[in-house]
Coordinates of C-alpha atoms in Angstrom, one line a residue:
M1005 CA 134.7 99.4 27.5
E1006 CA 132.4 96.4 27.0
T1007 CA 130.8 98.4 23.9
K1008 CA 134.6 98.8 22.6
M1009 CA 135.3 95.1 22.9
Q1010 CA 132.2 93.8 21.2
A1011 CA 133.2 95.8 18.4
L1012 CA 136.6 95.0 18.6
N1013 CA 135.4 91.2 18.1
L1014 CA 133.8 92.2 14.9
L1015 CA 136.9 91.5 13.6
Q1016 CA 136.6 87.9 14.0
V1017 CA 133.6 87.5 12.1
A1018 CA 134.7 90.2 9.7
R1019 CA 133.9 88.1 6.7
H1020 CA 130.6 87.2 7.5
T1021 CA 129.1 90.3 9.4
P1022 CA 128.4 93.6 8.3
I1023 CA 130.3 96.4 9.9
D1024 CA 129.0 99.5 11.6
L1025 CA 131.4 102.1 10.4
T1026 CA 130.4 104.6 13.1
V1027 CA 131.2 102.5 16.0
L1028 CA 134.6 101.6 14.6
N1029 CA 135.1 105.1 13.6
Q1030 CA 135.0 105.8 17.6
I1031 CA 137.4 103.1 18.1
I1032 CA 139.8 104.4 15.7
T1033 CA 139.6 107.8 17.2
T1034 CA 140.1 106.6 20.9
F1035 CA 142.1 103.8 20.8
N1036 CA 146.0 104.2 21.3
P1037 CA 148.0 101.3 20.0
N1038 CA 150.8 102.2 22.1
E1039 CA 149.1 101.1 25.1
A1040 CA 148.2 97.7 23.5
T1041 CA 151.7 97.3 23.0
T1042 CA 153.1 98.6 26.1
N1043 CA 150.7 96.6 28.2
N1044 CA 151.4 93.3 25.9
N1045 CA 148.0 92.8 24.4
P1046 CA 148.7 91.7 20.9
N1047 CA 145.2 90.7 20.3
L1048 CA 143.8 94.5 20.8
L1049 CA 146.8 95.4 18.6
A1050 CA 145.8 93.1 16.1
Y1051 CA 142.1 93.9 16.4
Y1052 CA 142.7 97.9 16.3
Y1053 CA 145.1 97.8 12.8
G1054 CA 142.5 95.2 11.4
I1055 CA 139.7 97.7 12.1
A1056 CA 141.7 100.4 10.6
M1057 CA 142.5 98.2 7.2
M1058 CA 138.7 97.2 7.0
E1059 CA 137.9 100.8 7.3
Q1060 CA 140.5 102.4 4.9
P1061 CA 142.3 99.3 2.9
N1062 CA 145.7 101.4 1.8
W1063 CA 149.5 100.4 1.7
Q1064 CA 150.2 102.0 5.3
N1065 CA 147.3 100.1 7.0
Y1066 CA 148.6 97.1 5.1
G1067 CA 152.3 97.3 6.5
L1068 CA 150.8 98.4 10.4
L1069 CA 148.9 95.1 10.4
K1070 CA 151.5 92.9 8.4
Q1071 CA 153.8 94.1 10.9
T1072 CA 151.4 93.2 13.9
Y1073 CA 150.7 89.7 12.1
E1074 CA 154.4 88.6 11.7
L1075 CA 155.5 89.9 15.3
Y1076 CA 152.6 88.2 17.1
K1077 CA 151.4 85.0 14.8
S1078 CA 152.8 82.8 17.1
V1079 CA 151.2 83.8 20.2
F1080 CA 147.7 84.6 18.3
T1081 CA 144.8 82.0 18.8
W1082 CA 144.1 80.4 15.5
N1083 CA 141.0 82.1 14.3
I1084 CA 142.8 85.6 15.2
K1085 CA 145.7 84.8 13.0
L1086 CA 143.4 83.3 10.4
N1087 CA 141.2 86.7 10.0
I1088 CA 144.4 89.0 9.8
N1089 CA 146.1 86.6 7.4
T1090 CA 142.9 86.6 5.3
L1091 CA 142.5 90.7 5.3
L1092 CA 146.2 90.8 4.3
S1093 CA 146.0 88.2 1.5
N1094 CA 142.7 89.6 0.1
Y1095 CA 144.2 92.9 0.2
L1096 CA 147.1 92.0 -2.2
K1097 CA 144.7 89.8 -4.0
Q1098 CA 142.5 92.7 -4.8
M1099 CA 145.7 95.0 -6.0
Q1100 CA 146.9 92.7 -8.3
F1101 CA 143.7 93.2 -10.6
K1102 CA 144.8 96.7 -10.6
Q1103 CA 148.3 96.4 -11.2
P1104 CA 150.7 93.2 -11.5
L1105 CA 152.4 92.5 -8.3
T1106 CA 155.9 92.8 -7.6
P1107 CA 157.9 89.6 -7.2
V1108 CA 158.2 90.3 -3.5
L1109 CA 154.4 90.9 -2.8
H1110 CA 153.8 87.8 -4.9
E1111 CA 156.2 85.9 -2.4
E1112 CA 154.5 87.6 0.4
L1113 CA 151.2 86.7 -0.9
F1114 CA 152.1 83.0 -1.3
K1115 CA 153.6 83.0 2.2
L1116 CA 150.4 84.2 3.2
Y1117 CA 148.3 81.4 1.6
L1118 CA 150.8 79.0 2.9
E1119 CA 150.5 79.5 6.5
A1120 CA 146.6 79.7 6.4
Y1121 CA 145.8 76.5 5.0
P1122 CA 147.4 74.2 7.8
D1123 CA 145.3 75.9 10.5
M1124 CA 141.8 75.5 8.1
V1125 CA 142.9 71.5 7.7
A1126 CA 143.3 71.2 11.4
M1127 CA 140.1 73.5 12.6
Q1128 CA 137.6 72.8 9.6
G1129 CA 139.5 69.4 8.0
H1130 CA 139.1 70.8 4.5
I1131 CA 141.1 73.9 2.4
P1132 CA 138.5 76.3 1.1
A1133 CA 138.4 76.0 -2.9
N1134 CA 139.1 79.5 -3.3
L1135 CA 142.3 79.2 -0.9
F1136 CA 143.3 76.2 -2.5
D1137 CA 143.2 77.3 -6.0
N1138 CA 145.1 80.9 -5.0
I1139 CA 148.0 78.5 -3.4
V1140 CA 148.1 76.5 -7.1
L1141 CA 147.8 79.7 -8.9
E1142 CA 150.5 81.5 -7.0
G1143 CA 152.7 78.4 -6.9
Q1144 CA 152.3 78.4 -11.0
K1145 CA 153.8 81.7 -10.8
L1146 CA 156.6 81.2 -8.2
R1147 CA 157.4 77.7 -8.0
S1148 CA 157.6 74.9 -10.7
K1149 CA 155.2 72.7 -12.7
N1150 CA 156.3 69.7 -10.3
W1151 CA 155.6 72.1 -7.0
V1152 CA 152.4 72.8 -8.5
L1153 CA 151.4 68.9 -9.3
Q1154 CA 152.7 67.4 -6.0
F1155 CA 150.7 70.0 -4.1
I1156 CA 147.2 69.0 -5.6
A1157 CA 148.5 65.2 -5.4
E1158 CA 148.9 65.6 -2.0
N1159 CA 146.2 68.1 -0.9
I1160 CA 143.5 67.2 -3.1
K1161 CA 141.9 65.1 -0.2
Y1162 CA 141.3 68.4 1.5
W1163 CA 139.2 69.7 -1.6
P1164 CA 135.9 70.4 0.5
N1165 CA 133.8 68.7 -2.2
P1166 CA 135.0 65.1 -3.5
A1167 CA 132.5 65.2 -5.8
T1168 CA 134.3 68.5 -8.1
Q1169 CA 138.0 67.2 -7.0
Q1170 CA 138.8 65.5 -10.7
A1171 CA 136.9 68.9 -12.3
Y1172 CA 139.4 71.0 -10.5
Q1173 CA 142.2 68.9 -11.1
L1174 CA 141.2 69.1 -14.7
F1175 CA 140.9 73.0 -14.5
A1176 CA 144.4 73.5 -12.7
Q1177 CA 146.1 71.2 -15.3
G1178 CA 144.7 73.4 -18.1
R1179 CA 145.6 76.4 -16.6
L1180 CA 149.2 75.6 -16.2
L1181 CA 149.7 74.3 -19.8
L1182 CA 148.1 77.7 -20.8
A1183 CA 151.0 79.4 -18.6
Q1184 CA 153.5 77.0 -20.3
G1185 CA 152.5 78.0 -23.8
E1186 CA 150.8 74.8 -24.5
L1187 CA 147.6 76.2 -25.7
H1188 CA 146.2 73.6 -27.6
E1189 CA 146.7 71.1 -25.0
A1190 CA 145.0 73.6 -22.5
I1191 CA 142.4 74.0 -24.8
A1192 CA 141.4 70.6 -24.6
L1193 CA 141.4 70.5 -21.1
L1194 CA 139.5 73.7 -20.5
A1195 CA 136.9 73.5 -23.0
N1196 CA 135.6 70.1 -21.2
A1197 CA 136.1 71.6 -17.9
E1198 CA 133.0 71.0 -15.2
P1199 CA 132.4 73.8 -12.7
F1200 CA 134.8 73.0 -10.0
I1201 CA 133.0 75.9 -7.7
E1202 CA 129.8 77.8 -8.3
N1203 CA 131.6 81.0 -9.9
G1204 CA 134.4 78.8 -11.5
Y1205 CA 132.9 79.3 -14.7
F1206 CA 134.3 82.9 -15.3
D1207 CA 137.6 81.8 -14.9
T1208 CA 137.3 78.6 -16.9
K1209 CA 136.0 80.9 -19.7
L1210 CA 138.3 83.8 -19.4
L1211 CA 141.3 81.1 -19.6
L1212 CA 139.5 79.6 -22.6
M1213 CA 139.6 83.4 -24.4
Y1214 CA 142.9 83.7 -23.6
A1215 CA 144.0 80.6 -25.5
Y1216 CA 141.6 81.2 -28.3
F1217 CA 143.0 84.6 -28.8
E1218 CA 146.8 83.5 -29.0
T1219 CA 146.1 80.5 -31.3
N1220 CA 144.1 83.0 -33.7
N1221 CA 141.0 81.0 -33.2
D1222 CA 138.7 84.1 -33.7
D1223 CA 135.5 82.5 -34.3
A1224 CA 136.0 80.5 -31.2
F1225 CA 136.9 83.3 -29.3
E1226 CA 133.8 85.7 -30.2
L1227 CA 131.3 82.6 -29.5
T1228 CA 132.9 82.1 -26.0
L1229 CA 132.8 85.9 -25.5
D1230 CA 128.9 86.1 -26.3
A1231 CA 128.4 83.0 -24.0
Y1232 CA 130.2 84.7 -21.2
K1233 CA 128.6 87.9 -21.8
N1234 CA 125.1 86.4 -21.3
T1235 CA 125.6 84.2 -18.4
A1236 CA 127.5 87.5 -16.5
K1237 CA 124.2 89.3 -17.3
N1238 CA 121.7 86.4 -16.7
H1239 CA 123.2 85.2 -13.6
P1240 CA 124.4 88.2 -11.6
E1241 CA 124.6 85.9 -8.3
L1242 CA 127.6 84.0 -10.1
A1243 CA 129.0 87.0 -11.4
E1244 CA 129.1 89.0 -8.2
H1245 CA 132.6 87.4 -7.0
H1246 CA 134.0 88.7 -10.5
A1247 CA 132.1 92.0 -10.4
K1248 CA 135.3 94.5 -10.2
Y1249 CA 136.6 93.0 -13.7
I1250 CA 133.9 91.6 -15.7
P1251 CA 132.6 94.7 -17.2
N1252 CA 136.3 95.9 -17.8
M1253 CA 137.1 92.4 -19.5
L1254 CA 134.1 92.6 -21.7
W1255 CA 134.9 96.3 -22.9
L1256 CA 138.4 95.2 -23.3
L1257 CA 138.6 91.8 -25.1
P1258 CA 136.6 92.4 -28.4
K1259 CA 138.7 95.8 -28.9
L1260 CA 141.8 93.6 -28.3
L1261 CA 140.7 91.3 -31.1
K1262 CA 139.8 94.5 -33.4
L1263 CA 143.2 96.0 -32.7
K1264 CA 144.9 92.6 -33.7
N1265 CA 143.0 92.5 -36.8
Q1266 CA 142.9 96.1 -37.7
Y1267 CA 145.6 97.9 -36.3
S1268 CA 145.6 101.6 -35.5
N1269 CA 147.9 103.6 -33.1
K1270 CA 144.9 105.6 -31.7
R1271 CA 143.3 102.1 -30.5
Y1272 CA 146.6 101.2 -29.3
Q1273 CA 146.9 104.1 -26.8
Q1274 CA 143.6 104.0 -25.9
L1275 CA 143.8 100.2 -25.0
Q1276 CA 147.3 100.9 -23.3
T1277 CA 145.8 103.9 -21.2
F1278 CA 143.0 101.6 -20.2
I1279 CA 145.0 98.7 -19.2
E1280 CA 147.5 100.7 -17.2
T1281 CA 145.3 102.8 -15.4
D1282 CA 145.7 101.9 -11.4
T1283 CA 141.4 101.9 -11.0
T1284 CA 140.9 99.5 -14.3
Y1285 CA 140.4 96.1 -12.5
L1286 CA 141.1 93.3 -15.0
H1287 CA 141.2 89.3 -14.6
S1288 CA 145.1 89.5 -15.5
K1289 CA 146.9 92.9 -16.5
T1290 CA 150.0 91.0 -17.3
W1291 CA 148.1 88.9 -19.7
A1292 CA 146.6 91.9 -21.4
L1293 CA 149.9 93.9 -21.5
K1294 CA 151.7 90.8 -23.1
Q1295 CA 148.9 91.0 -25.8
L1296 CA 149.1 94.4 -26.7
T1297 CA 153.2 94.2 -26.6
Q1298 CA 152.8 91.3 -29.2
I1299 CA 150.5 92.8 -31.5
E1300 CA 152.9 95.8 -31.2
H1301 CA 155.9 93.8 -32.2
A1302 CA 154.0 91.8 -35.0
I1303 CA 153.0 95.3 -36.7
N1304 CA 156.5 96.5 -36.6
A1305 CA 158.0 93.2 -37.9
A1306 CA 155.5 93.5 -40.6
Q1307 CA 156.2 97.3 -41.6
G1308 CA 159.9 96.5 -41.2
A1309 CA 159.6 93.3 -43.6
K1310 CA 157.6 95.4 -46.0
K1311 CA 160.0 98.1 -46.0
R1312 CA 163.0 95.6 -46.8
R1313 CA 161.5 94.3 -49.6
W1314 CA 160.9 97.8 -50.9
A1315 CA 164.9 98.9 -50.6

Protein backbone atom coordinates (compact mmCIF):
# COMPACT_ATOMS: atom_id res chain seq x y z
CA MET A 1 0.00 0.00 0.00
CA GLU A 2 2.86 2.37 0.78
CA THR A 3 4.30 1.96 -2.74
CA LYS A 4 0.86 2.52 -4.20
CA MET A 5 0.39 5.70 -2.22
CA GLN A 6 3.82 7.00 -3.22
CA ALA A 7 3.02 6.40 -6.86
CA LEU A 8 -0.40 8.00 -6.50
CA ASN A 9 1.19 11.04 -4.94
CA LEU A 10 3.23 11.52 -8.12
CA LEU A 11 0.16 13.24 -9.48
CA GLN A 12 0.86 16.18 -7.19
CA VAL A 13 4.15 16.82 -8.99
CA ALA A 14 3.14 15.46 -12.38
CA ARG A 15 4.09 18.67 -14.14
CA HIS A 16 7.66 18.48 -12.86
CA THR A 17 8.49 14.80 -12.32
CA PRO A 18 8.95 11.99 -14.88
CA ILE A 19 6.28 9.34 -14.39
CA ASP A 20 7.15 5.64 -14.01
CA LEU A 21 4.45 4.17 -16.24
CA THR A 22 5.26 0.62 -15.11
CA VAL A 23 4.23 1.47 -11.56
CA LEU A 24 1.22 3.41 -12.79
CA ASN A 25 0.07 0.49 -14.90
CA GLN A 26 0.06 -1.68 -11.78
CA ILE A 27 -2.08 0.91 -10.02
CA ILE A 28 -4.49 1.24 -12.91
CA THR A 29 -5.03 -2.53 -13.03
CA THR A 30 -5.38 -3.13 -9.27
CA PHE A 31 -7.10 -0.02 -7.92
CA ASN A 32 -10.89 -0.07 -7.72
CA PRO A 33 -12.43 3.42 -8.08
CA ASN A 34 -15.74 2.13 -6.72
CA GLU A 35 -14.05 1.41 -3.39
CA ALA A 36 -12.76 4.97 -3.19
CA THR A 37 -16.28 6.26 -3.88
CA THR A 38 -17.87 3.92 -1.34
CA ASN A 39 -15.30 4.81 1.30
CA ASN A 40 -15.78 8.51 0.62
CA ASN A 41 -12.15 9.01 -0.43
CA PRO A 42 -12.29 11.60 -3.22
CA ASN A 43 -8.51 12.17 -3.14
CA LEU A 44 -7.79 8.57 -4.15
CA LEU A 45 -10.47 8.79 -6.81
CA ALA A 46 -8.89 11.96 -8.20
CA TYR A 47 -5.44 10.37 -8.19
CA TYR A 48 -6.74 7.30 -9.97
CA TYR A 49 -8.50 9.16 -12.77
CA GLY A 50 -5.68 11.69 -12.96
CA ILE A 51 -3.13 8.93 -13.51
CA ALA A 52 -5.40 7.32 -16.11
CA MET A 53 -5.61 10.69 -17.85
CA MET A 54 -1.83 11.10 -17.87
CA GLU A 55 -1.25 7.61 -19.21
CA GLN A 56 -4.11 7.57 -21.72
CA PRO A 57 -5.30 11.10 -22.52
CA ASN A 58 -8.65 10.67 -24.25
CA TRP A 59 -12.17 12.01 -24.01
CA GLN A 60 -13.41 9.11 -21.85
CA ASN A 61 -10.75 9.65 -19.19
CA TYR A 62 -11.24 13.40 -19.48
CA GLY A 63 -14.94 12.94 -18.73
CA LEU A 64 -14.30 10.73 -15.69
CA LEU A 65 -11.71 13.11 -14.26
CA LYS A 66 -13.91 16.14 -14.97
CA GLN A 67 -16.86 14.48 -13.22
CA THR A 68 -14.69 13.75 -10.17
CA TYR A 69 -13.37 17.31 -10.18
CA GLU A 70 -16.85 18.84 -10.29
CA LEU A 71 -18.19 16.55 -7.56
CA TYR A 72 -15.36 17.03 -5.07
CA LYS A 73 -13.52 20.26 -5.88
CA SER A 74 -15.04 21.93 -2.83
CA VAL A 75 -13.30 19.41 -0.52
CA PHE A 76 -9.99 18.98 -2.37
CA THR A 77 -6.91 20.66 -0.97
CA TRP A 78 -5.77 23.53 -3.18
CA ASN A 79 -2.84 21.59 -4.67
CA ILE A 80 -4.92 18.53 -5.62
CA LYS A 81 -7.63 20.76 -7.07
CA LEU A 82 -5.03 22.74 -9.03
CA ASN A 83 -3.29 19.66 -10.43
CA ILE A 84 -6.57 18.12 -11.58
CA ASN A 85 -7.60 21.48 -13.07
CA THR A 86 -4.28 21.64 -14.94
CA LEU A 87 -4.65 18.14 -16.38
CA LEU A 88 -8.15 18.98 -17.63
CA SER A 89 -7.32 22.38 -19.09
CA ASN A 90 -4.09 21.17 -20.72
CA TYR A 91 -5.99 18.40 -22.47
CA LEU A 92 -8.54 20.84 -23.91
CA LYS A 93 -5.75 23.22 -24.91
CA GLN A 94 -3.96 20.44 -26.78
CA MET A 95 -7.16 19.32 -28.49
CA GLN A 96 -7.80 22.77 -29.95
CA PHE A 97 -4.48 22.58 -31.81
CA LYS A 98 -6.01 19.59 -33.61
CA GLN A 99 -9.61 20.78 -34.10
CA PRO A 100 -11.47 23.94 -33.09
CA LEU A 101 -13.29 23.39 -29.80
CA THR A 102 -17.07 23.57 -29.66
CA PRO A 103 -18.56 26.62 -27.88
CA VAL A 104 -19.44 24.38 -24.92
CA LEU A 105 -15.85 23.15 -24.57
CA HIS A 106 -14.50 26.69 -24.90
CA GLU A 107 -16.72 27.73 -21.99
CA GLU A 108 -15.52 24.67 -20.06
CA LEU A 109 -11.89 25.59 -20.66
CA PHE A 110 -12.50 29.21 -19.72
CA LYS A 111 -14.19 28.15 -16.48
CA LEU A 112 -11.22 25.93 -15.56
CA TYR A 113 -8.82 28.83 -16.08
CA LEU A 114 -10.96 31.18 -14.01
CA GLU A 115 -11.13 28.64 -11.17
CA ALA A 116 -7.36 28.13 -11.17
CA TYR A 117 -6.03 31.65 -10.93
CA PRO A 118 -7.42 32.67 -7.49
CA ASP A 119 -5.67 29.65 -5.95
CA MET A 120 -2.47 30.64 -7.71
CA VAL A 121 -2.71 34.17 -6.34
CA ALA A 122 -3.54 32.94 -2.84
CA MET A 123 -0.71 30.38 -2.66
CA GLN A 124 1.99 31.94 -4.85
CA GLY A 125 1.15 35.64 -4.99
CA HIS A 126 1.00 35.73 -8.80
CA ILE A 127 -0.65 34.22 -11.86
CA PRO A 128 1.72 32.19 -14.08
CA ALA A 129 2.23 33.93 -17.42
CA ASN A 130 0.76 31.12 -19.52
CA LEU A 131 -2.35 30.90 -17.34
CA PHE A 132 -2.80 34.68 -17.41
CA ASP A 133 -2.54 34.72 -21.20
CA ASN A 134 -4.88 31.73 -21.58
CA ILE A 135 -7.54 33.56 -19.56
CA VAL A 136 -7.16 36.64 -21.74
CA LEU A 137 -7.24 34.60 -24.96
CA GLU A 138 -10.37 32.66 -24.00
CA GLY A 139 -11.98 35.84 -22.71
CA GLN A 140 -11.28 37.43 -26.08
CA LYS A 141 -13.24 34.60 -27.76
CA LEU A 142 -16.11 34.37 -25.29
CA ARG A 143 -16.52 37.76 -23.63
CA SER A 144 -16.45 41.40 -24.70
CA LYS A 145 -13.46 43.60 -25.45
CA ASN A 146 -14.25 45.52 -22.27
CA TRP A 147 -14.15 42.30 -20.23
CA VAL A 148 -10.67 41.50 -21.54
CA LEU A 149 -9.31 44.98 -20.93
CA GLN A 150 -10.85 45.08 -17.45
CA PHE A 151 -9.37 41.68 -16.52
CA ILE A 152 -5.91 42.81 -17.62
CA ALA A 153 -6.19 46.15 -15.81
CA GLU A 154 -7.36 44.56 -12.56
CA ASN A 155 -4.95 41.62 -12.55
CA ILE A 156 -1.77 42.80 -14.27
CA LYS A 157 -0.35 43.37 -10.78
CA TYR A 158 -0.30 39.56 -10.49
CA TRP A 159 1.78 39.14 -13.66
CA PRO A 160 4.84 37.16 -12.49
CA ASN A 161 7.49 39.54 -13.82
CA PRO A 162 6.89 43.28 -13.25
CA ALA A 163 9.55 44.11 -15.87
CA THR A 164 7.45 42.57 -18.67
CA GLN A 165 3.99 43.76 -17.61
CA GLN A 166 3.88 46.53 -20.21
CA ALA A 167 5.21 44.26 -22.96
CA TYR A 168 2.46 41.74 -22.28
CA GLN A 169 -0.23 44.42 -22.26
CA LEU A 170 0.89 45.64 -25.70
CA PHE A 171 0.89 42.08 -27.05
CA ALA A 172 -2.59 41.35 -25.67
CA GLN A 173 -3.96 44.61 -27.10
CA GLY A 174 -2.42 43.83 -30.49
CA ARG A 175 -3.95 40.36 -30.53
CA LEU A 176 -7.33 41.79 -29.57
CA LEU A 177 -7.16 44.33 -32.41
CA LEU A 178 -6.25 41.54 -34.83
CA ALA A 179 -9.27 39.48 -33.76
CA GLN A 180 -11.50 42.52 -34.33
CA GLY A 181 -10.15 43.05 -37.83
CA GLU A 182 -8.22 46.23 -37.03
CA LEU A 183 -5.22 44.84 -38.86
CA HIS A 184 -3.00 47.87 -39.36
CA GLU A 185 -3.43 48.93 -35.73
CA ALA A 186 -2.58 45.37 -34.66
CA ILE A 187 0.57 45.38 -36.79
CA ALA A 188 1.71 48.67 -35.24
CA LEU A 189 1.60 47.11 -31.77
CA LEU A 190 2.80 43.59 -32.55
CA ALA A 191 5.72 44.68 -34.74
CA ASN A 192 7.18 46.57 -31.79
CA ALA A 193 6.24 44.09 -29.05
CA GLU A 194 9.04 42.98 -26.76
CA PRO A 195 9.11 39.35 -25.59
CA PHE A 196 6.99 39.05 -22.45
CA ILE A 197 7.84 35.43 -21.74
CA GLU A 198 10.79 33.36 -22.89
CA ASN A 199 8.94 31.69 -25.76
CA GLY A 200 6.52 34.56 -26.52
CA TYR A 201 8.40 35.31 -29.74
CA PHE A 202 6.61 32.53 -31.62
CA ASP A 203 3.09 33.68 -30.80
CA THR A 204 3.91 37.29 -31.63
CA LYS A 205 5.48 36.49 -35.00
CA LEU A 206 2.63 34.19 -36.01
CA LEU A 207 0.07 36.88 -35.23
CA LEU A 208 2.10 39.34 -37.30
CA MET A 209 2.14 36.91 -40.22
CA TYR A 210 -1.63 36.53 -39.94
CA ALA A 211 -2.00 40.31 -40.16
CA TYR A 212 0.46 40.65 -43.05
CA PHE A 213 -1.33 37.86 -44.92
CA GLU A 214 -4.73 39.47 -44.51
CA THR A 215 -3.46 42.91 -45.59
CA ASN A 216 -1.71 41.41 -48.64
CA ASN A 217 1.69 42.60 -47.43
CA ASP A 218 3.48 39.64 -48.98
CA ASP A 219 7.01 41.01 -48.58
CA ALA A 220 6.63 41.54 -44.83
CA PHE A 221 4.93 38.16 -44.55
CA GLU A 222 7.83 36.34 -46.21
CA LEU A 223 10.49 38.25 -44.26
CA THR A 224 8.78 37.42 -40.97
CA LEU A 225 8.35 33.79 -42.02
CA ASP A 226 12.08 33.50 -42.76
CA ALA A 227 12.95 35.01 -39.37
CA TYR A 228 10.49 32.66 -37.66
CA LYS A 229 11.97 29.64 -39.42
CA ASN A 230 15.55 30.61 -38.53
CA THR A 231 14.70 31.25 -34.88
CA ALA A 232 12.96 27.89 -34.55
CA LYS A 233 16.01 26.20 -36.08
CA ASN A 234 18.67 28.07 -34.13
CA HIS A 235 16.89 28.20 -30.77
CA PRO A 236 15.18 24.83 -30.25
CA GLU A 237 15.04 25.48 -26.49
CA LEU A 238 12.62 28.36 -27.14
CA ALA A 239 10.62 26.45 -29.73
CA GLU A 240 10.12 23.38 -27.52
CA HIS A 241 6.83 24.63 -26.05
CA HIS A 242 5.45 25.03 -29.60
CA ALA A 243 7.11 21.95 -31.12
CA LYS A 244 3.85 20.23 -32.05
CA TYR A 245 2.69 22.92 -34.44
CA ILE A 246 5.78 24.84 -35.62
CA PRO A 247 6.74 22.35 -38.40
CA ASN A 248 3.14 22.28 -39.62
CA MET A 249 2.88 26.07 -39.65
CA LEU A 250 6.18 26.32 -41.55
CA TRP A 251 4.78 23.92 -44.15
CA LEU A 252 1.35 25.55 -44.36
CA LEU A 253 2.00 29.30 -44.42
CA PRO A 254 4.04 29.57 -47.65
CA LYS A 255 1.58 27.24 -49.38
CA LEU A 256 -1.36 29.38 -48.30
CA LEU A 257 0.39 32.40 -49.78
CA LYS A 258 1.01 30.53 -53.03
CA LEU A 259 -2.62 29.43 -53.16
CA LYS A 260 -3.78 33.02 -52.74
CA ASN A 261 -1.53 34.25 -55.57
CA GLN A 262 -1.62 31.18 -57.84
CA TYR A 263 -4.87 29.36 -57.18
CA SER A 264 -5.43 25.76 -58.25
CA ASN A 265 -8.11 23.30 -57.20
CA LYS A 266 -5.50 20.62 -56.55
CA ARG A 267 -3.54 22.88 -54.20
CA TYR A 268 -6.76 23.94 -52.45
CA GLN A 269 -7.80 20.32 -51.83
CA GLN A 270 -4.32 19.46 -50.54
CA LEU A 271 -4.38 22.29 -48.00
CA GLN A 272 -7.95 21.63 -46.95
CA THR A 273 -7.16 17.98 -46.20
CA PHE A 274 -4.00 18.95 -44.30
CA ILE A 275 -5.76 21.53 -42.14
CA GLU A 276 -8.83 19.45 -41.35
CA THR A 277 -6.96 16.26 -40.45
CA ASP A 278 -7.29 15.55 -36.71
CA THR A 279 -3.61 14.66 -36.33
CA THR A 280 -2.45 17.99 -37.78
CA TYR A 281 -1.49 20.37 -34.97
CA LEU A 282 -1.73 24.07 -35.92
CA HIS A 283 -1.40 27.31 -33.99
CA SER A 284 -4.92 28.25 -35.10
CA LYS A 285 -7.00 25.95 -37.26
CA THR A 286 -9.78 28.50 -37.12
CA TRP A 287 -7.58 31.14 -38.80
CA ALA A 288 -6.24 28.68 -41.40
CA LEU A 289 -9.72 27.48 -42.37
CA LYS A 290 -10.98 31.06 -42.55
CA GLN A 291 -8.20 32.03 -44.97
CA LEU A 292 -8.85 28.97 -47.10
CA THR A 293 -12.54 29.84 -47.33
CA GLN A 294 -11.85 33.48 -48.16
CA ILE A 295 -9.41 32.53 -50.93
CA GLU A 296 -12.01 30.23 -52.46
CA HIS A 297 -14.71 32.93 -52.25
CA ALA A 298 -12.40 35.47 -53.88
CA ILE A 299 -11.68 33.09 -56.76
CA ASN A 300 -15.36 32.27 -57.23
CA ALA A 301 -16.27 35.96 -57.19
CA ALA A 302 -13.57 36.77 -59.75
CA GLN A 303 -14.72 33.95 -62.02
CA GLY A 304 -18.34 35.06 -61.66
CA ALA A 305 -17.46 38.63 -62.58
CA LYS A 306 -15.51 37.40 -65.61
CA LYS A 307 -18.47 35.36 -66.83
CA ARG A 308 -20.80 38.35 -66.44
CA ARG A 309 -18.49 40.53 -68.52
CA TRP A 310 -18.64 38.00 -71.36
CA ALA A 311 -22.38 37.38 -71.07
